[in-house]
Short mmCIF file of C-alpha atoms (C1' of nucleotides) in Angstrom, two decimals:
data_model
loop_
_atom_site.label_atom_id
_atom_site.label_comp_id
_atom_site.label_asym_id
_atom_site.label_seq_id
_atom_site.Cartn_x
_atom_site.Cartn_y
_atom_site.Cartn_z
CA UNK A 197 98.51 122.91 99.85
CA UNK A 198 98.04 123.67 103.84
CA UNK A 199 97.05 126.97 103.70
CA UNK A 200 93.90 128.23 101.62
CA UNK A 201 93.43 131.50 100.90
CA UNK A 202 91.12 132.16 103.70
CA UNK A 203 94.22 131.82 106.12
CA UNK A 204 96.48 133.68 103.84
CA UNK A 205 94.08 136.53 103.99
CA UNK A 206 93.74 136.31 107.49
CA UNK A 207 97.40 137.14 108.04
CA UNK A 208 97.19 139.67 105.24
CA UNK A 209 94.56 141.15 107.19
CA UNK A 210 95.97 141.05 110.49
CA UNK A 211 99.18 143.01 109.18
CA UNK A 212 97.42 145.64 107.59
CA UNK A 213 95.44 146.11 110.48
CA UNK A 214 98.46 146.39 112.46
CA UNK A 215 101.28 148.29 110.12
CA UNK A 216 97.60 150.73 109.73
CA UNK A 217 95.67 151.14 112.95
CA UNK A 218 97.70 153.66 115.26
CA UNK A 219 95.63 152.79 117.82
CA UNK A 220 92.03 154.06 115.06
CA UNK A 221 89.42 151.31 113.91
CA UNK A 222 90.31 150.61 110.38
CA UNK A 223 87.59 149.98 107.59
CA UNK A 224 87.17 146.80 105.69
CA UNK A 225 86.92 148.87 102.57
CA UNK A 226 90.18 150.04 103.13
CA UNK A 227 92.12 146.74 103.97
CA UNK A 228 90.31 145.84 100.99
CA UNK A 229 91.65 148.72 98.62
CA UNK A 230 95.16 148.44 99.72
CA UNK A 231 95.54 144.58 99.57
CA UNK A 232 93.61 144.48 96.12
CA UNK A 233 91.13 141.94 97.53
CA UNK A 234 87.51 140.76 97.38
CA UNK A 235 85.34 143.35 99.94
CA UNK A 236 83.10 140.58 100.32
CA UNK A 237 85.49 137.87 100.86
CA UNK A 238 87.43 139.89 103.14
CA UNK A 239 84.13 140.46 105.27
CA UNK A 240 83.72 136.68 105.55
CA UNK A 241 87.60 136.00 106.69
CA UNK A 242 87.28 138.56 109.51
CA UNK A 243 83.80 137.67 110.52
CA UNK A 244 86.32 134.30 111.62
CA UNK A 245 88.58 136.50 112.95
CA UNK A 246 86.16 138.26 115.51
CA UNK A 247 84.53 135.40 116.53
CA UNK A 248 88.25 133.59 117.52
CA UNK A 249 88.73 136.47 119.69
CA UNK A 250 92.03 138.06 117.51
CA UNK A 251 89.79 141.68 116.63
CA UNK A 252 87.08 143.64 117.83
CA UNK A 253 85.14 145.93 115.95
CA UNK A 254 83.10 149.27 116.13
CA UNK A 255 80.24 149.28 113.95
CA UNK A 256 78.96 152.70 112.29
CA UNK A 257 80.82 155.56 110.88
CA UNK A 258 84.18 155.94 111.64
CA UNK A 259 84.07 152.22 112.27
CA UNK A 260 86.33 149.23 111.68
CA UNK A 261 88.29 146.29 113.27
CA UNK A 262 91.21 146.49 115.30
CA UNK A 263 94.03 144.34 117.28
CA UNK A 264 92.79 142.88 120.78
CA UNK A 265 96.20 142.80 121.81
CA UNK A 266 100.10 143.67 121.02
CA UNK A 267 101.60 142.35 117.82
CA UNK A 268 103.96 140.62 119.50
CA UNK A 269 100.78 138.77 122.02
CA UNK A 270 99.62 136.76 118.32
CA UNK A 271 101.39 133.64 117.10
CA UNK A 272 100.65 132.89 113.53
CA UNK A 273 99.60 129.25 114.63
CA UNK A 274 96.80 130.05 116.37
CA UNK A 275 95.77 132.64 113.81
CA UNK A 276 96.01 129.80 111.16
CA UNK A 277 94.67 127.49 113.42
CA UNK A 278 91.30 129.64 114.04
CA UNK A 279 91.00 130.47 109.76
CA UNK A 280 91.69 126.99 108.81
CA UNK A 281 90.12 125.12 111.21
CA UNK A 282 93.09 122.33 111.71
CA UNK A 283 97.10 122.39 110.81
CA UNK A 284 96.93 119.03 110.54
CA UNK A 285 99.21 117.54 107.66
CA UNK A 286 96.74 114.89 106.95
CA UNK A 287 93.26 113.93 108.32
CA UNK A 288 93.93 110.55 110.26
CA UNK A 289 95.05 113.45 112.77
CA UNK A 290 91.90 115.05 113.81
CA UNK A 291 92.90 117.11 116.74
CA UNK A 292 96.10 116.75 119.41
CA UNK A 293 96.03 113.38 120.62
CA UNK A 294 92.69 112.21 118.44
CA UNK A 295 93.84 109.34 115.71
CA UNK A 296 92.21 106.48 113.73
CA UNK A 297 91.43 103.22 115.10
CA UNK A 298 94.83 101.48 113.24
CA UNK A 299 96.74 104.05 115.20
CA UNK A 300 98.46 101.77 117.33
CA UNK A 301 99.89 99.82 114.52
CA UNK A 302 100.87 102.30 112.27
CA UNK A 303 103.82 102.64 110.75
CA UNK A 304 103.41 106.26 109.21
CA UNK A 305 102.21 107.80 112.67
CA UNK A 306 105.20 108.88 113.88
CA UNK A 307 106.37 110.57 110.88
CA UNK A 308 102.92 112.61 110.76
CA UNK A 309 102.75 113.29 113.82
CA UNK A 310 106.48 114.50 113.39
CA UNK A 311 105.48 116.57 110.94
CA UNK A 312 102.78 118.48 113.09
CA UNK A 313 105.42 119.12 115.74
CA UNK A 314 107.71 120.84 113.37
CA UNK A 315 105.15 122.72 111.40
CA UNK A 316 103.44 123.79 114.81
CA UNK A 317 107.03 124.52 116.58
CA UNK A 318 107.66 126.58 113.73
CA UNK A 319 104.62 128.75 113.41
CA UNK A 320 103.90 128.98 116.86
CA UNK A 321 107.46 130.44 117.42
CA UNK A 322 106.39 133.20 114.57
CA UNK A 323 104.52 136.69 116.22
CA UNK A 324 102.71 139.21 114.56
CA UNK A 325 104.98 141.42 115.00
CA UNK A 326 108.26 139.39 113.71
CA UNK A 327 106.26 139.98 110.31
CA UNK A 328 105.57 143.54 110.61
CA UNK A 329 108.86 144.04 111.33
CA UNK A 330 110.68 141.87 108.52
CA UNK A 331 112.11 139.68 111.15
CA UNK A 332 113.67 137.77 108.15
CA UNK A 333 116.45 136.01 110.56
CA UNK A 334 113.95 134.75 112.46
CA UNK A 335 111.55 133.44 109.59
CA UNK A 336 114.26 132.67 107.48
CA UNK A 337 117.33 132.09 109.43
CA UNK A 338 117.28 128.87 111.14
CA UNK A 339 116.31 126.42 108.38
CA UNK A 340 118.44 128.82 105.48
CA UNK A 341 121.50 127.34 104.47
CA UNK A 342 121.86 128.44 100.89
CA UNK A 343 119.67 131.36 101.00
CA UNK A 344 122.36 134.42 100.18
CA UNK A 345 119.72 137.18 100.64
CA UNK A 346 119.65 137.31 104.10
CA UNK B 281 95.16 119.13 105.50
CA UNK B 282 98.53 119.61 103.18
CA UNK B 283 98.91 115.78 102.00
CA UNK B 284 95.57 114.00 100.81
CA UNK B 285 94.88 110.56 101.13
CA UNK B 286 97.33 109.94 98.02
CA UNK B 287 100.41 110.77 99.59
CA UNK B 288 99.55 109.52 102.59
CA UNK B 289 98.94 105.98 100.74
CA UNK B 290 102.01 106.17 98.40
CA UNK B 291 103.76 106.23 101.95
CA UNK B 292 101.76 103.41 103.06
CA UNK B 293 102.67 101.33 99.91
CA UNK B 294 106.05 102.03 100.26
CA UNK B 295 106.08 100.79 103.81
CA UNK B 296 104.49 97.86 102.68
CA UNK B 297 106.58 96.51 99.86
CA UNK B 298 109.63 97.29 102.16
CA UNK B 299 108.72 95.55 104.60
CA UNK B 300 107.25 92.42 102.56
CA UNK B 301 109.34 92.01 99.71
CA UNK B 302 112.47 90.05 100.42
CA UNK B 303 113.27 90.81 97.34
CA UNK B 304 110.50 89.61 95.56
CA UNK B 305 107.83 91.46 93.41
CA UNK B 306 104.79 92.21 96.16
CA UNK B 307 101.33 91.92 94.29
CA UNK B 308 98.80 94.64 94.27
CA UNK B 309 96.16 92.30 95.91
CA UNK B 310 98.38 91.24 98.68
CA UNK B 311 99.07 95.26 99.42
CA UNK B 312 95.42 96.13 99.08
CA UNK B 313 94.83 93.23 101.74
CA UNK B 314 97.39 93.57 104.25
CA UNK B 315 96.86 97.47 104.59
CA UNK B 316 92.78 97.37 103.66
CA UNK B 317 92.84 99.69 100.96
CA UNK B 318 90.95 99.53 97.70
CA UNK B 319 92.44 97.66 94.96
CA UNK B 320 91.49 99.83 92.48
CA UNK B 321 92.75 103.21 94.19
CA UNK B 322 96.19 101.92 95.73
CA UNK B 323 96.46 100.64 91.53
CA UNK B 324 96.49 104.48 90.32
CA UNK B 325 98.62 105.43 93.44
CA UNK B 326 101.50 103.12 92.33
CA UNK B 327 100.88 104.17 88.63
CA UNK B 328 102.23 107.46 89.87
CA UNK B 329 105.40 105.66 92.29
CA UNK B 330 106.73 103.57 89.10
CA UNK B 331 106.31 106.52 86.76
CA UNK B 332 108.33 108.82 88.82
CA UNK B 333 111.06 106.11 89.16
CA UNK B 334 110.39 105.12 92.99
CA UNK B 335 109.03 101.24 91.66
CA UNK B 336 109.30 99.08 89.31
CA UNK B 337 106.76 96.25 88.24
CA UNK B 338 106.43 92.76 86.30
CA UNK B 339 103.66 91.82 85.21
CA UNK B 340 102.05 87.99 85.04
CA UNK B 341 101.83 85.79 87.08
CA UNK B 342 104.04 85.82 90.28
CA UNK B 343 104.85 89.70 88.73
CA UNK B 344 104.15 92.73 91.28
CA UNK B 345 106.25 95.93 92.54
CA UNK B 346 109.49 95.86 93.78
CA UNK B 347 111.21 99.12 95.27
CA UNK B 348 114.05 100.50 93.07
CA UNK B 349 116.79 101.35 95.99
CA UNK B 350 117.48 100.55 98.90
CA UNK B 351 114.98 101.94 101.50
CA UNK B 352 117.90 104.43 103.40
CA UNK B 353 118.31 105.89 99.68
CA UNK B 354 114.29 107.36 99.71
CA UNK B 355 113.66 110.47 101.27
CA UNK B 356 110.05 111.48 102.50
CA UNK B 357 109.97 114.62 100.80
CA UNK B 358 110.54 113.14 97.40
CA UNK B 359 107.77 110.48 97.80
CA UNK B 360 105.42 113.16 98.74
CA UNK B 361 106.52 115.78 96.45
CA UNK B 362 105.76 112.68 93.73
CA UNK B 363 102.66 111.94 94.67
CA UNK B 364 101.02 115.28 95.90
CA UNK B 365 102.37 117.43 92.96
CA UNK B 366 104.20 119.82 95.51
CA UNK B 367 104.70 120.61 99.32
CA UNK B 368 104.45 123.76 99.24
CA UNK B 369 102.22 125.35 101.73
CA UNK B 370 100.54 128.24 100.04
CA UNK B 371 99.64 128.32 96.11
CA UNK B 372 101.39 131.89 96.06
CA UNK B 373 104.42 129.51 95.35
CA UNK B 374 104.29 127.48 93.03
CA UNK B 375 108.01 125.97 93.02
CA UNK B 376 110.97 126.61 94.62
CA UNK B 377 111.74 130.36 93.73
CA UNK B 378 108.72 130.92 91.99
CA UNK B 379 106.31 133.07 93.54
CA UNK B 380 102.98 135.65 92.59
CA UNK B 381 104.06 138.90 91.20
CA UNK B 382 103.32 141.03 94.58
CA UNK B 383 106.33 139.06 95.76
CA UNK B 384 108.53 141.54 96.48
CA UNK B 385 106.65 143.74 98.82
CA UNK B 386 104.78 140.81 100.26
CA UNK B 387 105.39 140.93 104.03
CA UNK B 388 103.74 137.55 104.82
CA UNK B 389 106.27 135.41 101.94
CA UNK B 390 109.31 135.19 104.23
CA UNK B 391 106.83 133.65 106.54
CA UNK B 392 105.64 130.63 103.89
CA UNK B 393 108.64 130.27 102.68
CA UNK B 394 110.41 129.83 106.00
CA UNK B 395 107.35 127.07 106.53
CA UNK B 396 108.54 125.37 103.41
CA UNK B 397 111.89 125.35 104.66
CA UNK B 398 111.01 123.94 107.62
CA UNK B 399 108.67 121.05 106.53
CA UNK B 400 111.41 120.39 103.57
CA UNK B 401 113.87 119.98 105.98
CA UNK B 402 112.39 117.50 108.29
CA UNK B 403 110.64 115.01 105.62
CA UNK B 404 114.00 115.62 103.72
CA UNK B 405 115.88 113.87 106.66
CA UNK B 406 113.83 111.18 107.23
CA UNK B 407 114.00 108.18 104.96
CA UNK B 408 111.89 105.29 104.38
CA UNK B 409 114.39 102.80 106.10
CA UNK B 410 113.83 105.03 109.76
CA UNK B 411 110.07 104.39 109.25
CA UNK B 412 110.35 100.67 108.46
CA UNK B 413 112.49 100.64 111.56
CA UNK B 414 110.48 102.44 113.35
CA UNK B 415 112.56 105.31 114.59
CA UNK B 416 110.67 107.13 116.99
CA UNK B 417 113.57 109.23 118.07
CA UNK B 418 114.45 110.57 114.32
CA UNK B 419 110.82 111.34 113.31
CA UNK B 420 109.62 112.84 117.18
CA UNK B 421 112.65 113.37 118.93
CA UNK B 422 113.94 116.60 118.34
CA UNK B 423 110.58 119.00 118.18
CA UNK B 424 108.87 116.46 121.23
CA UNK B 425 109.58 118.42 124.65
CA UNK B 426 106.49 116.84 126.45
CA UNK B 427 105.93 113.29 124.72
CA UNK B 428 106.59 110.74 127.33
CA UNK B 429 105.73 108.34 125.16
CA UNK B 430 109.28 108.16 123.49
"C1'" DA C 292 65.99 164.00 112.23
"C1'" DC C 293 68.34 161.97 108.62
"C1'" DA C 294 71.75 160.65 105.34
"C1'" DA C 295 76.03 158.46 105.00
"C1'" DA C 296 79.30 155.18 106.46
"C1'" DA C 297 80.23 151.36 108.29
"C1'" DT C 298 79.68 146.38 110.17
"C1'" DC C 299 76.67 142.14 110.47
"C1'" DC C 300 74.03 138.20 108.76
"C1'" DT C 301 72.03 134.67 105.71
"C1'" DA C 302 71.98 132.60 101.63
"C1'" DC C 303 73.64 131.17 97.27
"C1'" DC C 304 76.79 129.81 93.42
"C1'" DT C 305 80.62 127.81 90.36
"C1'" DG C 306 84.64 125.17 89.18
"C1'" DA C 307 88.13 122.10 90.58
"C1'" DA C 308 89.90 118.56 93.30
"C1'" DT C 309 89.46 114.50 96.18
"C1'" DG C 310 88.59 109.90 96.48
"C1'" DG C 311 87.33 106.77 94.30
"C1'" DT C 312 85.03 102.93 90.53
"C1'" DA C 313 84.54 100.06 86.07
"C1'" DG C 314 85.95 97.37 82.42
"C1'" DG C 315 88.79 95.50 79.55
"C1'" DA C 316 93.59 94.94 77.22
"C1'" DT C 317 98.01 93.07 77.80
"C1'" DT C 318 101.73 90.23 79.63
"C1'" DT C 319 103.80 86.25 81.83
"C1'" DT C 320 104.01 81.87 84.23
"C1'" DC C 321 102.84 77.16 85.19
"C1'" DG D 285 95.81 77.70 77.34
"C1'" DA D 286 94.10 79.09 81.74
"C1'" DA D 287 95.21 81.78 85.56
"C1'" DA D 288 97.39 85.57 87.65
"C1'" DA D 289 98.99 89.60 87.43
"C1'" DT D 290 99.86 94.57 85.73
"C1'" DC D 291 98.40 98.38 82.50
"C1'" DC D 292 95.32 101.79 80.46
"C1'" DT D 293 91.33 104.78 79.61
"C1'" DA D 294 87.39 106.53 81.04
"C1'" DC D 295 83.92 107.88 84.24
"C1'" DC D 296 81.63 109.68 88.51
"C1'" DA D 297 79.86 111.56 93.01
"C1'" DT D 298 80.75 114.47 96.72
"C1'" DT D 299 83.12 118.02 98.99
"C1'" DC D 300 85.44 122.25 99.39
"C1'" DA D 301 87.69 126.40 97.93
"C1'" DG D 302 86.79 130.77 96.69
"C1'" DG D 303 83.98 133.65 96.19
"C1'" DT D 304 79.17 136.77 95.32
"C1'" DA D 305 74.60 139.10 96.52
"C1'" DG D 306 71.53 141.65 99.10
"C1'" DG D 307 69.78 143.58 102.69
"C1'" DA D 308 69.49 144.48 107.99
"C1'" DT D 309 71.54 146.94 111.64
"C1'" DT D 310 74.34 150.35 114.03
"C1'" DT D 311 76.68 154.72 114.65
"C1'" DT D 312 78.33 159.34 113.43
"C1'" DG D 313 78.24 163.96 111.66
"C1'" DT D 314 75.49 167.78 110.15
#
DNA sequence: ACAAAATCCTACCTGAATGGTAGGATTTTC
DNA sequence: GAAAATCCTACCATTCAGGTAGGATTTTGT
C-alpha cells in the first residue's frame, strides 16, 4: 500500500474544499459531516495541509480553510508528497537522487527508480481540478485498454 | 513506501539465482552471502517464491533453488504482487474491481485506479531477463526526460 | 461584554504489520 | 553415517497507521 489514509483524506479534503468553498471559508465540521469522517482525524490531516502551504485558514466564527490557489495550480503529487512524506516505492530511495551505499552495483535500481518516474509522471500530470471535474480520459484514458466504461 | 523490504528482496533473490545458477540449484547460504542478507529472512522470502510457483528447491546436499522459467517469461508485477500480497495503491481497493462501497460517487477512485494502471503497466512490461541484463533504456527510458545518465 | 463557533496545539493510545530470529525436523549426497 | 542443505513452526521487538482526548485560543454576532 503507497497511500495511507492520511493522504487519501488529504485529497478527499482538498475536493470538498474545492467542489464547496465558492470563494467562503469552509468548516472542518462540515468536510467532516459530508465525507463521514473522523473530526479529529480530519483536524490532524489539514493541520499538514496548512503548514505545506496548499490552505489557509480563518479562525473564529464563520471560520474555516480554503484553497491558496486555482484547482487547476495543485498537482496531486505534491499534495501526496506533503501528507505522506515520500512517494517513494521502497526506502533504499530516500529522496531524488539520495540511495544506499550498494547503489552503484545494484541490479534492482533502475527498475525502482523506474518505478518513481512513472508513478511521479503520472500524478504530477493529475490537477485538482481534473478530479473535480471527472476528467476520467485523463485519469483513466492513457493506460485503459480494456476498460469499456469510459 | 508501497513495496517493503520483502518484495524488494524476492526481487533481489531472483536476480541472484538468475544470474548464478547455470542451471544448477543456488544454495540459500551462497544467496544470503553474495547479496548480505540474513539467512534466516531471505529463507521465509523464498518460502513464499516456491509456493507461488516462481522456484523450485532440492533439498540435501548440493540441493538449493532453481528458477522455474526462463527469466524473459517473469514479469515484475507478478513477483511483487507474490510477495507483497497486492500492488494496489490505496486499501479502498482491494483487487482488481473490487472497491469500498462509496465507490460509485467517489470522485478521487478514477484517480487510484488510474495509478494502479499505471504502475501495473510498467512492472508488467519489464521482466526479470531486462534486469539481469541490465536494461537501462526499458526500465528509465521512456518516463526519463532529464537523466543524462542513460 | 459575552456566548457561541470555530481553529490550534499537545499529548496519548491501540492494533497490526514490518523485519526479523530461534530451533529443530527432514531430506539427500558423498 | 556425517555433512549439507531445505523445511516448518513458533516467537518477538519495534515502528507506524489510524485514530482519540482535552483544552487553549481566536473571532463573530448579539
Amino acid at each position: 500500500m503507497m497511500v495511507s489514509t492520511k493522504g487519501r483524506y488529504a485529497m478527499t479534503v482538498m475536493v470538498d474544499i474545492a467542489k464547496n468553498s465558492n470563494g467562503k471559508y469552509v468548516s472542518l465540521a462540515d468536510i467532516a459531516r459530508r465525507e463521514n469522517l473522523s473530526n479529529k482525524y480530519l483536524e490532524s490531516i489539514i493541520s499538514i495541509l496548512i503548514k505545506g502551504g496548499m490552505l489557509k485558514s480563518l479562525r473564529g466564527k464563520n471560520g474555516g480553510y480554503k484553497l491558496t490557489r486555482e484547482p487547476k495550480d495543485y498537482n496531486i503529487s505534491e499534495i501526496l508528497r506533503l501528507t505522506e512524506g515520500t512517494l517513494a516505492s521502497v526506502n533504499c530511495i530516500m529522496q531524488e537522487g539520495v540511495t544506499c551505499d550498494k547503489a552503484a552495483t545494484c541490479s534492482t535500481l533502475p527498475l525502482w527508480t523506474g518505478l518513481d518516474m512513472v508513478i511521479e509522471s503520472y500524478l504530477g500530470s493529475i490537477t485538482l481540478k481534473d478530479i473535480i471535474d471527472g476528467n476520467r480520459k485523463k485519469m483513466l484514458g492513457d493506460y485503459c485498454n480494456k476498460c469499456s466504461a469510459l
